[in-house]
């Protein structure tokens, strides 16, 4: 049974409690529930992790090597400047999928550049919490291709 | 039964015949087959359309209003300069999903900017022909949300 | 009797049907009617032409030489990148007037630069469909000056 | 009877005396005469005002509130840097039309950006002194629309 | 008894009459009253001065040397281009405090750069008319430090 | 009794021990003392918090919701790149005031841009440790306005 | 016998009729005649093609695979923005030579960048209609090298 | 006897009283004395004029036509943004020489660009008040050449 | 006996396990061994420290004051954006040497700018793990100079 | 008999000895042989000259006036910054052709701009040593046109 | 008796023979004659030196230390990129004056930046060969000031 | 016995005689002595070479092939624009080390970019004349690795 790590970046623990027009009304707990349900349908084991600390996300990515078969990451604010996370992803041999809840190409100029994007397999952006479900599906597909 | 229009931009008719390291080995025919199969699983009716002509794609987008319930578009080279297509999408009341076969954020600098992205619901990029399947799934999800 | 060609660029055929807050509620048909009425008041013969195809507009501009005495063009989205239309205008010996329905200097950054503007006689922007009527007047004035 | 204020920016008092190839051979007096004649045809009352002082133009714009129904302004050199005039226009509740004698998009790079343009109704540029006549017509049209 | 000069730049004489969502509903007269009241509480003598003319503000700043012990200035639109005011401040031996009613870092891009800021002691921005009261307090504090 | 949280960013714990010409000779302890004294004069309860960790500051900001009525933050080095802190502030419903000890507009180019500034109520910069006292006053004023 | 396709971009059908100081006085017909004569001297079969439509040029380039042994293209205005043509050339396995009648490095700034240049074998620019003759020679040389 | 107008821009009336390390210790009065002495040696009549008002300098430049044979101008802060002065100089048929007391290429970045420079005969910068004496000499030389 | 602190930034704990073509095949443990051996040859006491947390590195740098005589730092990814580390170094009175394993000037554009470089004594880049040995030597030399 | 000077810039004397994948395997001697052979076929006299010294190339270009009828130059590295060579070419009355062995538009960004290109007749780039042969042909053609 | 070195940069040896509309009709010999005549009037000894070689100019500047009391340099094309000459001037303890025959601020964009200007005493530009005479005068004045 | 070439760029022959605060007080002769002493300790043969001529340095680099086993170069001013030296280094099969006496990242903006850096093995900057000694050590280490 394949294992997938889902990483939520800074402030995503506030989902559902703030700026609902941009980020929707679901809480992170609800979303994690949806992710786990979808994962079990795909017969995947899934672990979710949220942190506001760049360093903690780098640590977690390093530990994912060996322990997981793929990573789904929503780097949130860190997408735009954390080269440390970029390097941690590049050092991981696992397939990594980047997701964003909102369509970042519609927002402030600085949100249009992700320093993470060039080192991931692919990016899914703009469908609210469905981006995690779509990313799981993409991961399932990647497992098939590689095998 | 919901109807979905899938638009393939310039040079995508050559898929499978050229630059396989970037775009994969499947032909557009194979991909269209996969799209139709997936659509039928979701109980969607689907039409696919390919053109090397910006104007023809604008015409097609305009005709999609009323005739379709959603559009999936891979604007290919036109992603980077066709404001005409951007305006045609903005004029459409339908949900539009942008897809790219390759991870455009890994390639030449000019491929990192899509003038289309700010007017679509979301973007899926980098999973090869699976981006169309994921986009269909996203569309199914959008139909649910709206209803 | 002088002849004037009026060219409408991509998506202007949708006028009145979409984004009324930006472009107003008149259809292109209504506007063409107004143009013709105003033209007859000035004793001008007028032909209107709309296309979503850059190449078709270039073709039309080339044919206008000899057949018309002046051109009024609303290049719409193509204003911002069509050097082909710019060159076609530069190759025309006729006076050309550029018009825009909305005040393009109030909108997205990319709409503030027209590659067409440096090769026309003058530009009228921001008065809704009245820009065509004002352009006709400008043309009448140009005919007087040249004679 | 509607009242229109026409403002001429710095150095326009020299019209007809200098650089005739760019600005034409009419003096400002002649132009003001033409403006008044055209105004009376439209049954408008018109006042013209010229100053080389940014501050004086800001003062005049402030006074126009209540005293006039519309403003036509040729900000000349000040178009490119006077945010004070921009703010004065934004603070005015009147419709303001910006005009330029020459096609500013054909000239030095710094003349292609007007800091005034984003706060006016529309802009007319490049038809010599006819821009004032066209602007009057645009104003007449605006009066009709609003009523 | 220390003397403080308060300078209001272009269009601030319109406060309370326009764009209340940005600048608030108090008139400049009301604000000047509040400034004087606060000044008397701090046992400061205060003079207020408003002008739409860059040159008049430069003149006033030059005269402030010897006549005042500190200057509070809201350069308004001139913040963004008046190097003449910048040089006048640099030539003054007095402490100068720059204030802005609105948070200029939230507005149009050109409003985010103040050519004045590098030559003042400090800047207070975004608290409506309270910026003047806070600036007075800052000045009181500066007097203490220097003594 | 209103509660105010004061956050000091990276390296501010070294105040008074280093670079006195830029940052003054008071230690953070002294400054915190002054803040508390001023707070008690305004009948405010105040808590101060310093960290060199971006993540810890984000955590603290998240916790401030409900527990405090306003936040004063000196983001120090993080002002210039921490979009995570920006997002945390935007997610807070509390009024937030940004302060800087030195006039950042006089220093290295990269210090002139604060990614935090667009999401705070206002900014006070350049008066040494008095910026905290002024910010408290601003907060008091904000409480009055809102009530 | 080797076959060479010569593609002329937008507005080149007007050669000889307009702007003779930039483009010379020969018509496209004359130039095509010269090309064919030179081709027969090199024992090459040659086909010439002109279009004002980007899409038609992309179609033609796609058809050239298999049907021709080399392509000479003067993309004219499309040189500066048609990534669709760039991609079509990259997808062709044939050697492609880019030519320009005028020295594009002497003209407007936007003409100095060709998005086509990075995907062709070489570029010949500035010798009037002789660029086609030189390109034929280059092609002959390329055939020798590859064989 | 030839007549020369010398214009001093904003803040130059403070010379000798401020920032002596940049601008020297002579007052404007002393410098004007030196200019007049040198002028009489060259048998030139000279008038000097200082203003902090851009508009007043434009007015003065306009009046110089007919009344003077050459102009020497130190535009000071206005060098960097006053297109109104640039246009006034361009409209003058007289030879104009631009001078700066300090070497502006050694100072802040914004001081390195003069919008005036492209419309004057020549520029002399960096020799303190001697720049006026050198400019007089240059003017004498220009009179000889033209005669 | 002099004490030297060696700091390794994010992801350097993975050395030898990933991307060997860029970073070599030695593990961080091996490198730390080499550093200690070289240090003992120079009669230096050395402590090594690795962290993926920017805040932890700032903390460590602050503690180094008094406890160490010099610092050698490989900031890795943080070189390119951590102004917090830059400020911590500037606040340290110790000589600091910056090192990079790979030649950062050969890699992605964003790796060519180190925000740390302007506040260190010197930089050594591109010799693999030998950069630490060379930095120790540089430090020894600095100790001699200062004494 | 017409005389042509061929100038080879810095490092071209190493041709065939280094970086064969970019510059080919022929030595400069071989290439000069080919040039001379082709020249004699065209009944041209040819002289070749190589130098690593910008000044020596400027000297040579100056001497070419009168002594030669045309110049072919491969400025190599100097293409990108030698304004001295640009000025020397502009001062020459002879037709000058610029050549590059490799397609410079495919390489590092700084190689895409030639400061020489705007002052030559035309440029031929990317066909290996054949560029010299093609340039000779272009020169022959130029001689015909001028006569 | 004071000694002055005059350095003429690349291509100035061609003066009078080329591009007379930009550089005038005098030869360098004539100009050197004028310089010597003017020098003798000021009782200065003068040596003139021209070279097309950057290195030779650096050598000459280095030798000028001790041998001369001031340097006048027209760096011509090298003004825009020769940091080597800039550094040689900075290393010279002598006053250096930069001159240009033409008004470089009227010409191509790259000619508007002199890398030399920030290290000289002052710059004189645009008066043809008179710039040398004016520079001599400036030097005489500098000698007086320093004594 | 390995042979190492040390190249000193323009103006380094003046070391110790000028700008001691930046470059130190040692003469180049002293430094060359230190280099030779250190070389003999490492049992290396060393040759030092200084020139103010870019071309002479290119010549020397070309000759180093075969004659030396490694090169240490301080390109001084030429670091920032000499693509000719860059290409000469790239054409050399020897390991090349770039050194700078001062920390170039602390100085003028143009000194922060070395066009040489991307083609060397590594760079050592900012330790005064010790950079040569450290570079020798780096070279010794490189010899070990390669063997």
Coordinates of C-alpha atoms in Angstrom, one line a residue, chain G residues 39-108:
Chain G
X39 CA 17.2 27.2 -57.0
X40 CA 17.4 25.7 -60.5
X41 CA 21.1 26.7 -60.6
X42 CA 21.6 24.7 -57.4
X43 CA 19.4 21.9 -58.8
X44 CA 16.9 22.4 -56.1
X45 CA 13.1 22.2 -56.4
X46 CA 11.5 25.2 -54.7
X47 CA 8.0 26.1 -53.6
X48 CA 7.1 29.6 -52.3
X49 CA 4.2 30.4 -50.0
X50 CA 2.9 33.7 -48.6
X51 CA 0.3 34.3 -46.0
X52 CA -0.9 37.0 -43.6
X53 CA -2.3 34.2 -41.3
X54 CA -0.2 32.9 -38.5
X55 CA -2.3 29.7 -38.4
X56 CA -1.8 29.1 -42.1
X57 CA 1.9 29.3 -41.7
X58 CA 1.8 26.9 -38.9
X59 CA -0.3 24.5 -41.0
X60 CA 2.2 24.9 -43.9
X61 CA 5.2 24.2 -41.7
X62 CA 3.5 21.0 -40.3
X63 CA 2.9 19.8 -43.9
X64 CA 6.5 20.5 -44.9
X65 CA 7.6 17.5 -42.9
X66 CA 8.2 14.7 -45.4
X67 CA 7.4 16.9 -48.3
X68 CA 10.5 19.1 -48.2
X69 CA 14.2 18.8 -47.3
X70 CA 14.6 22.4 -45.9
X71 CA 12.7 25.5 -45.1
X72 CA 13.6 29.2 -45.6
X73 CA 11.3 31.5 -43.7
X74 CA 10.9 35.3 -43.5
X75 CA 8.4 35.5 -40.6
X76 CA 8.1 39.3 -41.0
X77 CA 6.0 40.9 -38.2
X78 CA 5.4 37.4 -36.7
X79 CA 9.1 37.1 -35.9
X80 CA 8.5 39.1 -32.8
X81 CA 5.7 37.2 -31.1
X82 CA 4.6 34.1 -32.8
X83 CA 5.6 31.3 -30.4
X84 CA 3.2 29.1 -32.4
X85 CA 5.5 29.4 -35.4
X86 CA 8.5 28.8 -33.2
X87 CA 7.0 25.6 -31.9
X88 CA 6.0 24.5 -35.4
X89 CA 9.6 24.9 -36.5
X90 CA 10.9 23.1 -33.4
X91 CA 8.6 20.2 -34.3
X92 CA 9.9 20.0 -37.8
X93 CA 12.9 17.8 -38.3
X94 CA 14.0 19.9 -41.3
X95 CA 16.8 22.5 -41.3
X96 CA 15.1 26.0 -41.2
X97 CA 16.8 29.3 -42.1
X98 CA 15.4 32.6 -41.0
X99 CA 15.8 35.7 -43.2
X100 CA 14.9 39.4 -43.1
X101 CA 15.1 41.9 -45.9
X102 CA 16.1 44.8 -43.7
X103 CA 18.7 44.9 -40.9
X104 CA 16.2 44.5 -38.0
X105 CA 18.9 45.6 -35.6
X106 CA 18.8 49.1 -37.0
X107 CA 15.0 49.6 -36.5
X108 CA 12.4 49.9 -33.7

